Coordinates of C-alpha atoms and ligand atoms in Angstrom, one line a residue:
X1 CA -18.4 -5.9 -11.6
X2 CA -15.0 -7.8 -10.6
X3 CA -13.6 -10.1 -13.4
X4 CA -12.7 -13.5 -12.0
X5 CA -9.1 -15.2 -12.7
X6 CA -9.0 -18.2 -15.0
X7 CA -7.1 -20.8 -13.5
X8 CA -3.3 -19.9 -14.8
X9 CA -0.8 -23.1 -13.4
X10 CA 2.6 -23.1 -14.3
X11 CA 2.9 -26.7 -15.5
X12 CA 5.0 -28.9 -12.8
X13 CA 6.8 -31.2 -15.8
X14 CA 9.5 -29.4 -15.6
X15 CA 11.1 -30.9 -12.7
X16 CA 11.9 -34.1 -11.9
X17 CA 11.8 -35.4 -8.3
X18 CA 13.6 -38.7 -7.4
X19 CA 11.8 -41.0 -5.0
X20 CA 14.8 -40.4 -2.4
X21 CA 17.8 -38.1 -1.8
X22 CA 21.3 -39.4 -0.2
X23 CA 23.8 -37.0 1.4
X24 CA 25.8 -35.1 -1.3
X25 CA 29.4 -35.6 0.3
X26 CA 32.8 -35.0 -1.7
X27 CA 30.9 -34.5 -4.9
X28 CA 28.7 -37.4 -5.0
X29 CA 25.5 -38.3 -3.4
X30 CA 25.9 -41.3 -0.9
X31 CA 23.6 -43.2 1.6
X32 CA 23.1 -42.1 5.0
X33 CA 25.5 -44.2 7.2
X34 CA 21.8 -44.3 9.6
X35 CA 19.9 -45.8 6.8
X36 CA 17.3 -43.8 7.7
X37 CA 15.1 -41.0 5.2
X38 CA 12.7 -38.9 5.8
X39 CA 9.7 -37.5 4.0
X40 CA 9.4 -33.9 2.5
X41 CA 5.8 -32.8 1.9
X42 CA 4.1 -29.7 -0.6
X43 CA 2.9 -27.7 2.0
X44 CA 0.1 -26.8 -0.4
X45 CA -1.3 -30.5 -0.7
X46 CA 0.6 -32.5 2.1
X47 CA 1.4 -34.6 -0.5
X48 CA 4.9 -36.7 -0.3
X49 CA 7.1 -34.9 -2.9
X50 CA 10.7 -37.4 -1.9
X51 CA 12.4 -39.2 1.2
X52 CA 15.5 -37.5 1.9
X53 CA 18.6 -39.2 3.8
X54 CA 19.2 -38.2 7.4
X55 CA 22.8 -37.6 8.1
X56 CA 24.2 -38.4 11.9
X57 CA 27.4 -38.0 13.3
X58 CA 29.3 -40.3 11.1
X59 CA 28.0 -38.7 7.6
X60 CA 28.7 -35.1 9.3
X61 CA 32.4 -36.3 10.0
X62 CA 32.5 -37.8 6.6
X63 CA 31.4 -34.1 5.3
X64 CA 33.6 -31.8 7.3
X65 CA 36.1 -34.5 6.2
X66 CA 35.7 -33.7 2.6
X67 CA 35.2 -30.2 3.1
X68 CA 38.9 -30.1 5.0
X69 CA 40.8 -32.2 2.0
X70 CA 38.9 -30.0 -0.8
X71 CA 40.4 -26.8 1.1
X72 CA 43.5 -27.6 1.7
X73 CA 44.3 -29.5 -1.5
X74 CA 42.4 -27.6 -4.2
X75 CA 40.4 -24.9 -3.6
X76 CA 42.3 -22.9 -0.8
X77 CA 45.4 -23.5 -3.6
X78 CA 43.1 -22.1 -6.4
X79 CA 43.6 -18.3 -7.8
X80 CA 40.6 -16.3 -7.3
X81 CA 40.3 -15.8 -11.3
X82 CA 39.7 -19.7 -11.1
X83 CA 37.4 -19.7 -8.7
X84 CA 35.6 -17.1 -10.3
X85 CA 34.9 -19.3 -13.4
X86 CA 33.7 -21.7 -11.5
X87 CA 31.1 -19.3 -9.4
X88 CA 30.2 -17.9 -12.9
X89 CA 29.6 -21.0 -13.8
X90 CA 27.3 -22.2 -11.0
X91 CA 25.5 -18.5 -11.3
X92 CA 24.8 -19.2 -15.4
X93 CA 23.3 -23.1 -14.8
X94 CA 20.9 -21.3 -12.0
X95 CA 19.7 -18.9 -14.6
X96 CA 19.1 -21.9 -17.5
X97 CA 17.2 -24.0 -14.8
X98 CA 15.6 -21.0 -13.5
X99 CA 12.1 -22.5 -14.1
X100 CA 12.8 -25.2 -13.1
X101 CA 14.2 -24.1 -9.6
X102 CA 11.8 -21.8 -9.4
X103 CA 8.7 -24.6 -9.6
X104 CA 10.7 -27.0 -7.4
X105 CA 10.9 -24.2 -4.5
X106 CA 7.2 -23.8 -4.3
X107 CA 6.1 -27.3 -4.8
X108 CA 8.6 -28.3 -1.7
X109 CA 8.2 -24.3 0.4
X110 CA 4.4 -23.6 -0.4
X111 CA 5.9 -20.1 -1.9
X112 CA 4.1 -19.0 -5.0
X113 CA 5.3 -19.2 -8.2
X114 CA 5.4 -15.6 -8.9
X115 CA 7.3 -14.8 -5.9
X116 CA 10.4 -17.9 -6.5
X117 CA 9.7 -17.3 -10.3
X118 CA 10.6 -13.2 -10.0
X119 CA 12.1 -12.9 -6.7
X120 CA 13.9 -15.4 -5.3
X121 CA 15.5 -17.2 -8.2
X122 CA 16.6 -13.7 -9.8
X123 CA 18.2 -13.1 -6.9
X124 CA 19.9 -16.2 -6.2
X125 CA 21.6 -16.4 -9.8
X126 CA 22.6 -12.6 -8.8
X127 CA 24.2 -13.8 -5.7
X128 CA 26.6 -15.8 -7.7
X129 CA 27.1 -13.4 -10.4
X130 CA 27.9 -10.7 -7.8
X131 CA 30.1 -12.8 -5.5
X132 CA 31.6 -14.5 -8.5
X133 CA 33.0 -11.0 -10.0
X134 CA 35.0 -10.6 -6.1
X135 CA 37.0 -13.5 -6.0
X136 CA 39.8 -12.4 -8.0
X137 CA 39.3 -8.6 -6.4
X138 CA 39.4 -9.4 -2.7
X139 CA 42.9 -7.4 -2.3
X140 CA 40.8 -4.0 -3.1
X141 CA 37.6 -5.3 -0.8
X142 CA 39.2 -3.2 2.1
X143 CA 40.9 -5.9 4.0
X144 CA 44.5 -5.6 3.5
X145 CA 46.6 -6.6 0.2
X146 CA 46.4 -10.9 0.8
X147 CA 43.2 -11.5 2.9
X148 CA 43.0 -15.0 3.3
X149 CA 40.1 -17.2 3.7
X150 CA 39.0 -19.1 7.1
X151 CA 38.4 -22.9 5.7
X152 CA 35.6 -25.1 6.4
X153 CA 32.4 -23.0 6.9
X154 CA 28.9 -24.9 8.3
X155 CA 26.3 -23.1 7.2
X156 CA 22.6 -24.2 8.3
X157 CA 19.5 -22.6 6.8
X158 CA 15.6 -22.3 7.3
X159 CA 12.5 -22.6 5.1
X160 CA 11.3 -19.5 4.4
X161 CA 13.9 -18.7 1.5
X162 CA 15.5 -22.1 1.0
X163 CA 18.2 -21.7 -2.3
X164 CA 18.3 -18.0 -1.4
X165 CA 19.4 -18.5 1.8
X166 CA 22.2 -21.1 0.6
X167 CA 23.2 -18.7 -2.2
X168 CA 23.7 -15.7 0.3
X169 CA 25.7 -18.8 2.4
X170 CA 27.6 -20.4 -0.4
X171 CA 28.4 -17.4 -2.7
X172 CA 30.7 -15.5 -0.7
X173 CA 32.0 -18.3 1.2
X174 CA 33.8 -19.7 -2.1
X175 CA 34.6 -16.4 -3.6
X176 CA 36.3 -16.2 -0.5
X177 CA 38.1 -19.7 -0.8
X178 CA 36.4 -21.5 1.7
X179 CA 34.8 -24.6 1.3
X180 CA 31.5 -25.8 2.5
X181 CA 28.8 -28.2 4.6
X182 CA 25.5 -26.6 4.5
X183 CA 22.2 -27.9 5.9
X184 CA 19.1 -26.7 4.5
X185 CA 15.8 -26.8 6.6
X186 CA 14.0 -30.4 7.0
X187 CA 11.0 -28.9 5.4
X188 CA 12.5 -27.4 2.5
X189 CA 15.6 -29.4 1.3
X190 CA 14.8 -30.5 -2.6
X191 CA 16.3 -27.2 -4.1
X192 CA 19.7 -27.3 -1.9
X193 CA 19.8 -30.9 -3.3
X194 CA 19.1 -29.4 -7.0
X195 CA 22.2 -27.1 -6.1
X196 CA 24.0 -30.2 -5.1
X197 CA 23.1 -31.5 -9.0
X198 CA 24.2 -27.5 -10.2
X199 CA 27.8 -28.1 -8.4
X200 CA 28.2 -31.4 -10.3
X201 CA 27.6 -30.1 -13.5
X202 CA 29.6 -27.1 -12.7
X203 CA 32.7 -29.4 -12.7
X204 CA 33.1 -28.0 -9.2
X205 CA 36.0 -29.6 -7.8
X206 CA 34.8 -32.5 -5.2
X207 CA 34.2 -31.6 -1.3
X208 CA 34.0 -27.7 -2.3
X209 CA 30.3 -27.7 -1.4
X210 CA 28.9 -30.6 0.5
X211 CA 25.2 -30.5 1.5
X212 CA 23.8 -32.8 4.3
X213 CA 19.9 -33.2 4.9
X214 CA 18.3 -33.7 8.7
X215 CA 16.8 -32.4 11.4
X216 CA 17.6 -29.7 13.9
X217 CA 20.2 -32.5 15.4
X218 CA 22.2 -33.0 11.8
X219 CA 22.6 -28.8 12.4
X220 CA 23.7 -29.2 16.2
X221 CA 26.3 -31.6 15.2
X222 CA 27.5 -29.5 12.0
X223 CA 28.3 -26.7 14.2
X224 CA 29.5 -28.1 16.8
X225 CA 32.0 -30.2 14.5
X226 CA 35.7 -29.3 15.8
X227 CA 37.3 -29.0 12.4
X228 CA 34.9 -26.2 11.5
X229 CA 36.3 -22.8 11.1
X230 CA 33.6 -20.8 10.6
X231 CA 29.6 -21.0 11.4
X232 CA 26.9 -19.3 9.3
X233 CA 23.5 -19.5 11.0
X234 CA 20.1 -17.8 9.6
X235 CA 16.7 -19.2 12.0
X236 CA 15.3 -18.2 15.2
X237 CA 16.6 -16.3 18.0
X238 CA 16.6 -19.2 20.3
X239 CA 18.6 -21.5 18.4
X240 CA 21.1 -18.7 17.3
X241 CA 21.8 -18.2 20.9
X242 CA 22.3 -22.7 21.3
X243 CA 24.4 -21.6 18.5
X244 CA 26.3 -18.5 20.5
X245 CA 27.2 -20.9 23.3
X246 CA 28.0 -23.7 21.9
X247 CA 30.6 -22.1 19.5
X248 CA 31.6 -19.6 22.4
X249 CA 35.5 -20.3 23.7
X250 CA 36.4 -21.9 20.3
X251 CA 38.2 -20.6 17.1
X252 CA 35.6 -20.1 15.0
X253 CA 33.9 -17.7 13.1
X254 CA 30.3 -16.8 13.7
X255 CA 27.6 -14.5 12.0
X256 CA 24.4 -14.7 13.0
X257 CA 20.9 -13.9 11.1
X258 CA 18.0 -14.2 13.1
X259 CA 14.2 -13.0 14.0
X260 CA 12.7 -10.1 13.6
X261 CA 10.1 -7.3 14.4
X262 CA 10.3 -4.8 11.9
X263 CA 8.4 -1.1 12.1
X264 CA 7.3 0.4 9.0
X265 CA 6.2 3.5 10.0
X266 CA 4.1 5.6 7.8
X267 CA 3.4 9.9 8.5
X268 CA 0.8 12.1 7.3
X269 CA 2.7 12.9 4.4
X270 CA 3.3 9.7 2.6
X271 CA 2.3 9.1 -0.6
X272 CA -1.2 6.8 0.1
X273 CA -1.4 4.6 -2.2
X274 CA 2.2 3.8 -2.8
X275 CA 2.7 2.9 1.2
X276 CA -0.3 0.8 1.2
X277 CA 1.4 -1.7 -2.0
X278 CA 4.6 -1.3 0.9
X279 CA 2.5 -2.5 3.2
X280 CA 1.2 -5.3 1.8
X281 CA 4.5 -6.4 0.4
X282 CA 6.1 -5.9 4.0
X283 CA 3.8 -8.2 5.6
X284 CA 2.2 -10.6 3.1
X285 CA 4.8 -11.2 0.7
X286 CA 6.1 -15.3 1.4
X287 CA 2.9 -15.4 3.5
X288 CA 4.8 -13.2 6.3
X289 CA 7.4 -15.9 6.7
X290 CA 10.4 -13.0 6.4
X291 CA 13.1 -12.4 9.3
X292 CA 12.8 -8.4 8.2
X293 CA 8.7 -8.4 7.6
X294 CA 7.2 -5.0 8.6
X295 CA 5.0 -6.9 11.4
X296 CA 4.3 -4.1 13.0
X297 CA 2.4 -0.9 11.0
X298 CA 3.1 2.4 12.9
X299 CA 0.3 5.0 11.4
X300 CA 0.2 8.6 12.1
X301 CA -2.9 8.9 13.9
X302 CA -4.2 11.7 11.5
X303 CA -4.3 9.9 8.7
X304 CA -4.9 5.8 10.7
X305 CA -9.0 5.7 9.9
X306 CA -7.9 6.5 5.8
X307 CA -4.5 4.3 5.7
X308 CA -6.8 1.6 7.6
X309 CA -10.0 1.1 5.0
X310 CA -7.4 1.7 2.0
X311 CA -5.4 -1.2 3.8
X312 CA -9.0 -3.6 4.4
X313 CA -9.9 -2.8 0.5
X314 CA -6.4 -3.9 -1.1
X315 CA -6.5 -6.8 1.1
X316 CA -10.0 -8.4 -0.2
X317 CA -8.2 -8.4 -3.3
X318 CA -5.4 -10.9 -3.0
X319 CA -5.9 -14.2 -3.7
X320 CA -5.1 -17.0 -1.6
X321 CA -4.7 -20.5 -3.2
X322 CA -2.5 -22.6 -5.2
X323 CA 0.9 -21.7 -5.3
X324 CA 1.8 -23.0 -8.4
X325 CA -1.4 -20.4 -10.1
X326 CA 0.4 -17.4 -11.5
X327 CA -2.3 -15.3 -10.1
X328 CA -2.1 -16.5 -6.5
X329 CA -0.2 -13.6 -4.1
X330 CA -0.7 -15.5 -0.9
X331 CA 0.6 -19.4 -0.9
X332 CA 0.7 -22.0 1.8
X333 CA 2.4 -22.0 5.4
X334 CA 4.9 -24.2 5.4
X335 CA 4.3 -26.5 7.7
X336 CA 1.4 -27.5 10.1
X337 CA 4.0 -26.5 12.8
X338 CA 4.3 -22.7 12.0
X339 CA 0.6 -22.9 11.4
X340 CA 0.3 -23.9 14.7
X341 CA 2.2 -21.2 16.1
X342 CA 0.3 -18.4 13.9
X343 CA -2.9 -20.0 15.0
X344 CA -1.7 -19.3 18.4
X345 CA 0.0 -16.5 18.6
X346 CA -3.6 -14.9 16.5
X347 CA -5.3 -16.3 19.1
X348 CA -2.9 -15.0 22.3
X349 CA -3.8 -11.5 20.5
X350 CA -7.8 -11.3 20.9
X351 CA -7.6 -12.9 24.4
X352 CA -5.0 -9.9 25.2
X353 CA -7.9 -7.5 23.5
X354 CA -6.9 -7.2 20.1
X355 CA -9.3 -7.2 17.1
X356 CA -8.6 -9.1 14.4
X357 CA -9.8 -8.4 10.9
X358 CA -9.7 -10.5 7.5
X359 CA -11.1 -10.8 4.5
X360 CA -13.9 -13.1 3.0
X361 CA -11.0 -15.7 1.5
X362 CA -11.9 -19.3 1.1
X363 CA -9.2 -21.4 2.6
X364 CA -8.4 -24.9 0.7
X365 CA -9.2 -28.4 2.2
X366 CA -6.2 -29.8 1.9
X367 CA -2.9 -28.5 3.1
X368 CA -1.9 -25.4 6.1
X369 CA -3.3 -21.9 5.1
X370 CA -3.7 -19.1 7.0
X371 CA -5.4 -15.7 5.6
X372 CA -4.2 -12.4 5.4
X373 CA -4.7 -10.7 8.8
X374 CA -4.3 -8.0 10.4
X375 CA -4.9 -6.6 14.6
X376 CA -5.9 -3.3 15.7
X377 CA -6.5 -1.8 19.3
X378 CA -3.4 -3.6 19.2
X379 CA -0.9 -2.2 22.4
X380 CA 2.8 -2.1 23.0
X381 CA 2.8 -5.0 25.6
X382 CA 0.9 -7.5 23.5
X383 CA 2.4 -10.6 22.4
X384 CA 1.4 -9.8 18.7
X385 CA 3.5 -6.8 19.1
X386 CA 6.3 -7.9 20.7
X387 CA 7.0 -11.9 19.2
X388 CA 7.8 -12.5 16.1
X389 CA 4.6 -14.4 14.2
X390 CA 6.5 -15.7 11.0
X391 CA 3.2 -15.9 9.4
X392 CA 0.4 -12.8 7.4
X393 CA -0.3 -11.2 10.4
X394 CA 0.1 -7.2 10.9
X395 CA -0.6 -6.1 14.4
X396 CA -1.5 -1.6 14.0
X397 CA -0.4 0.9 16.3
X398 CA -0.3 4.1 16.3
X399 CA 1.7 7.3 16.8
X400 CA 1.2 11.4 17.1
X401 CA 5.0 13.0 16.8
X402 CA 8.2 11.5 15.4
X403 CA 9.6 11.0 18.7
X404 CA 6.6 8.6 19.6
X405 CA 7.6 6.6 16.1
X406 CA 11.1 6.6 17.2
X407 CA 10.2 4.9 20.7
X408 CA 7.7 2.9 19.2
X409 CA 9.7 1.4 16.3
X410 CA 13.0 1.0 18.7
X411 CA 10.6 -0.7 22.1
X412 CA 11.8 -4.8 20.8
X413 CA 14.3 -7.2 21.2
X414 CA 14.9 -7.4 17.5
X415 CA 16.6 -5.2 15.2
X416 CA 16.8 -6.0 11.9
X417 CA 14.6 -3.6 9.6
X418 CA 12.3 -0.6 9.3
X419 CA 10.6 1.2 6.7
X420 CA 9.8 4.7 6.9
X421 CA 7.3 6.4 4.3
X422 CA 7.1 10.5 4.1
X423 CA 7.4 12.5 1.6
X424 CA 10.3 14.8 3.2
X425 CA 14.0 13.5 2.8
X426 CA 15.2 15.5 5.8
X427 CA 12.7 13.3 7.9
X428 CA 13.6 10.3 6.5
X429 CA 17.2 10.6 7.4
X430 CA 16.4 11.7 10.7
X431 CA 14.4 8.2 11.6
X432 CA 17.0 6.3 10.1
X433 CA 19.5 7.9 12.3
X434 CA 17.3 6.9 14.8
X435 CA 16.7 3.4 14.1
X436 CA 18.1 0.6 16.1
X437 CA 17.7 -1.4 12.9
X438 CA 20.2 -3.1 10.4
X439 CA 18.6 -2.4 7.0
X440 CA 15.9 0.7 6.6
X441 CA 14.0 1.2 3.8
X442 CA 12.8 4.5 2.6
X443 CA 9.7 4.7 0.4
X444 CA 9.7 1.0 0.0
X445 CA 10.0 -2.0 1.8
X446 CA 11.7 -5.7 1.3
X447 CA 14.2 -4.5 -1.1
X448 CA 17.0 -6.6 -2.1
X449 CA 20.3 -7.0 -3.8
X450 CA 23.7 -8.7 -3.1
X451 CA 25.2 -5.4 -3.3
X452 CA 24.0 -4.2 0.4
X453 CA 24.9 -5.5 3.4
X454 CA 22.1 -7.3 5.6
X455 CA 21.9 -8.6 9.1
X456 CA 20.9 -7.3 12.7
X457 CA 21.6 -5.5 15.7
X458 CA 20.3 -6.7 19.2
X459 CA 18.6 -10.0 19.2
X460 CA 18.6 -10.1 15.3
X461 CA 22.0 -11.1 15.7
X462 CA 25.1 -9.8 14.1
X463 CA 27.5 -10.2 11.1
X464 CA 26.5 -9.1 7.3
X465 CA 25.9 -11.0 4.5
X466 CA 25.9 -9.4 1.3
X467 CA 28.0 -6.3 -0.3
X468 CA 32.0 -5.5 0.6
X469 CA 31.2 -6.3 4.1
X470 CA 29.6 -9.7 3.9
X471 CA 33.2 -10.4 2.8
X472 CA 35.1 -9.7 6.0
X473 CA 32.7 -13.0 7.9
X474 CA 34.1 -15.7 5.4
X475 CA 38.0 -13.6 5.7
X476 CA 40.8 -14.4 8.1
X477 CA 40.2 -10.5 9.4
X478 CA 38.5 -8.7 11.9
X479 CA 34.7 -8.5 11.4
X480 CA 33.8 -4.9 10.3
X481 CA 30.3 -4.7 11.2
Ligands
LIG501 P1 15.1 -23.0 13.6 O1 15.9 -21.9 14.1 O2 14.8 -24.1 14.5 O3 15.6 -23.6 12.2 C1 16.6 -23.0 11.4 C2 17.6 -24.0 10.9 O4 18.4 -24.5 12.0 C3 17.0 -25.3 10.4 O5 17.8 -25.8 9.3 C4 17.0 -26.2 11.6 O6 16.9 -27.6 11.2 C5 18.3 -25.9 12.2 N1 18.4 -26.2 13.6 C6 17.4 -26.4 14.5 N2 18.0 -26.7 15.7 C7 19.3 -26.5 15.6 C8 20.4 -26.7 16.5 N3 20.2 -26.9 17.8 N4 21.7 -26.5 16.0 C9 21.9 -26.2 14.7 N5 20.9 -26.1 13.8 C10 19.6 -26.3 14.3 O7 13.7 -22.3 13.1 P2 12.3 -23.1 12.8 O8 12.4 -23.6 11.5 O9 12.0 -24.1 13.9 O10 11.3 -21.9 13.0 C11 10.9 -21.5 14.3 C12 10.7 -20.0 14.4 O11 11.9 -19.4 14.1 C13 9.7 -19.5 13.3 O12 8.4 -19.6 13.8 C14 10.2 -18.1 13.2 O13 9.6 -17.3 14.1 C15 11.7 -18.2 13.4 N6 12.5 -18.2 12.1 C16 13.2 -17.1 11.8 C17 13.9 -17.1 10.6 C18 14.6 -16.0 10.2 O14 15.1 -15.9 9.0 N7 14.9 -15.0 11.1 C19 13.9 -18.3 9.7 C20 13.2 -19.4 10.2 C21 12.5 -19.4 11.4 P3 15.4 -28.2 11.0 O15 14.7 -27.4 9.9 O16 15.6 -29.5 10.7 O17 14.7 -28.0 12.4

């Protein structure tokens, strides 16, 4: 007989959310010049967590501006060892408030706690850490004796890994001795706000980081700001490539991190069991809302029946629910938007003549949920196979040789991961020769660490962020990726 769970919430008085948020420009928060807020909901409830300001085109001049002074007057004057103490700094508050951050990220993303309590958050703090120990190095990074840094970076975020995404921004961009205007994702801005508070406590020096809330529009106008040297982007294809053309002809910098529709492809010889946990984690881990989720499962066809009911059997055993429960693996979907396009894109795949399979998993009244799913019978041409869904949804194919995986596992747009499970090394090296993917994964899947580089080729984008070459984007040198 199955034991039930016992109700295990991590208690929410731990943070403390203001009513509303202003913009926080040269080291203080300020009202929107607009006037005008707007509301961020838990995802998991619908519930109105705060009203956050809206910045327009005055409060992004009013950034950029601060940015500019806090470059050229202090921090592009600073010596890396300074700059380091004040990274370290920002990387040791992030581990004290940990909880804290951690609880704030899934009331405001839908996320649960497990995952922003022992993923994201450890990660974040080892951003900083790891960015922090280069500032005072960057002569030995590989790019000349003085590299210099580029200025004022814009930096615009999404929702699916809100502070992670602004450390992967942020961290190198001042180890680097830039300074910085990010905008976090409408859905998701109460932890880069939280950072905001971080920075002030730091002592950071004022205008170094400046963070501006609003809609997609806020981000058009950041990047298109003139007095911005360098643009960091991480979101969808289609605004990446706005993003592309409006910075095209200009000065600045670009990197670009955007959608994917990773292969993780598994042969005879794989270790079962282990590849199924990979799986799961590929595809289900932040409810499938990952740029590098292995969306599509490429089985050997000799082992597909086995790999298929072991799949179905670990899948009627996560539990869907509260985010904030300890025991809960699959959270909420961020907003009734994305559930939207799941619903449809799920939908797009059984009128194309896809089957769709999930488990018995009682789905909460309140709030936007979608259960683990997955597609077989699924074919090369569907839609499931080809656009990326952004939400738990695996679509199965399969394959007979290595060459067929190769073809397979290369036939998209994207290009931004694969995983590859066997048991023999020589095989694995081969596929990842033969990958047209920035990041593969051997034996395991949705590995991270600021050590290694990450980004795409083909319409994943291009730049890296992370490692010695993440570096060279926020560096007045050529690009080495
Ligand atoms: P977007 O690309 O629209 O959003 C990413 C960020 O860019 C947000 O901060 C957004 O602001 C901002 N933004 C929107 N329009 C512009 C613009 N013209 N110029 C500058 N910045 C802009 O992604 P969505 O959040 O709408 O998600 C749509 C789809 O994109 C998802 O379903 C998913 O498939 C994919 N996606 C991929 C991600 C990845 O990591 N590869 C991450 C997020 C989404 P705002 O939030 O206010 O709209």
């Amino acid at each position: 007989m199955p034991f039930d769970y016992a109700p295990a919430p991590e208690s929410r008085s731990i943070v403390d959310i203001e009513s509303n948020y202003g913009l926080f420009i040269g080291g203080s928060f300020t009202e929107p010049t607009s006037g005008e807020f707007f509301k961020t909901i838990n995802p998991a409830t619908e519930e109105v967590l705060s009203e956050v300001a809206e910045a327009g085109q005055a409060d992004v001049d009013a950034a950029v501006a601060a940015a500019r002074r806090a470059y050229d007057k202090t921090w592009s004057k600073m010596s890396g060892k300074d700059r380091a103490k004040y990274i370290f700094r920002i990387a040791r508050l992030i581990q004290e408030r940990s909880r804290e951050l951690a609880v704030l990220e899934t009331l405001d993303n839908g996320k649960p706690i497990r995952e922003s309590r022992d993923v994201d958050l450890p990660l974040v703090a080892a951003h900083f850490f790891y960015h922090a120990g280069w500032a005072d190095k960057l002569e030995f990074a590989g790019y000349g004796p003085d590299p210099k840094s580029l200025g004022v970076a814009a930096q615009v975020i999404p929702w699916n890994f809100p502070l992670l995404m602004l450390a992967w921004k942020v961290a190198p961009a001042l180890a680097c001795g830039n300074t910085v205007v990010l905008k976090p994702a409408e859905t998701t801005p109460l932890t880069a706000l939280a950072f905001a508070d971080i920075c002030q406590q730091a002592g950071l020096p004022p205008g170094v980081v400046n963070i501006i809330t609003g809609a997609g529009e806020t981000g058009r106008m950041l990047v298109e700001h003139p007095d911005v040297d360098k643009v960091a982007f991480t979101g969808s294809t289609e605004v990446g490539k706005a993003i592309q053309r409006a910075v095209a002809g200009t000065k600045k910098k670009l990197t670009l991190e955007l959608g994917g529709k990773a292969a993780n492809i598994v042969f005879d010889d794989a270790p079962i069991d282990q590849a199924i946990e990979g799986i799961v984690n590929g595809i289900y881990f932040n409810q499938g809302h990952v740029c590098c989720a292995g969306s599509r499962l490429l089985l050997q066809e000799s082992i597909a029946d086995e790999a298929l009911a072991s799949l179905k059997r670990r899948l009627t055993t996560l539990r869907l629910g509260d985010p904030l429960d300890k025991n809960t693996d699959i959270g909420a979907i961020n907003s009734s938007m994305q559930l939207s396009k799941i619903e449809e894109l799920t939908a797009a795949g059984e009128a194309e003549g896809a089957e769709r399979w999930s488990p018995t998993c009682p789905i909460p009244d309140k709030g936007f949920w979608f259960p683990p799913t997955l597609f077989t019978n699924v074919t090369q041409a569907h839609r499931i196979a080809r656009e990326e869904i952004f939400g738990p949804v695996l679509s199965v194919l399969t394959f007979r040789t290595p060459e067929e995986a190769v073809a397979k596992a290369n036939n998209t747009p994207f290009g931004l991961s694969a995983g590859i499970w066997t048991e023999k090394g020589s095989r694995t090296l081969w596929m990842a020769n033969q990958m047209r993917a920035g990041i593969v994964w051997a034996n395991t899947f949705n590995r991270f660490d600021p050590a290694s580089p990450f980004g795409g080729f083909k319409e994943s984008g291009f730049g890296r962020e992370g490692g010695v070459q993440g570096l060279g984007a926020y560096l007045n040198v050529e690009d080495p990726s």
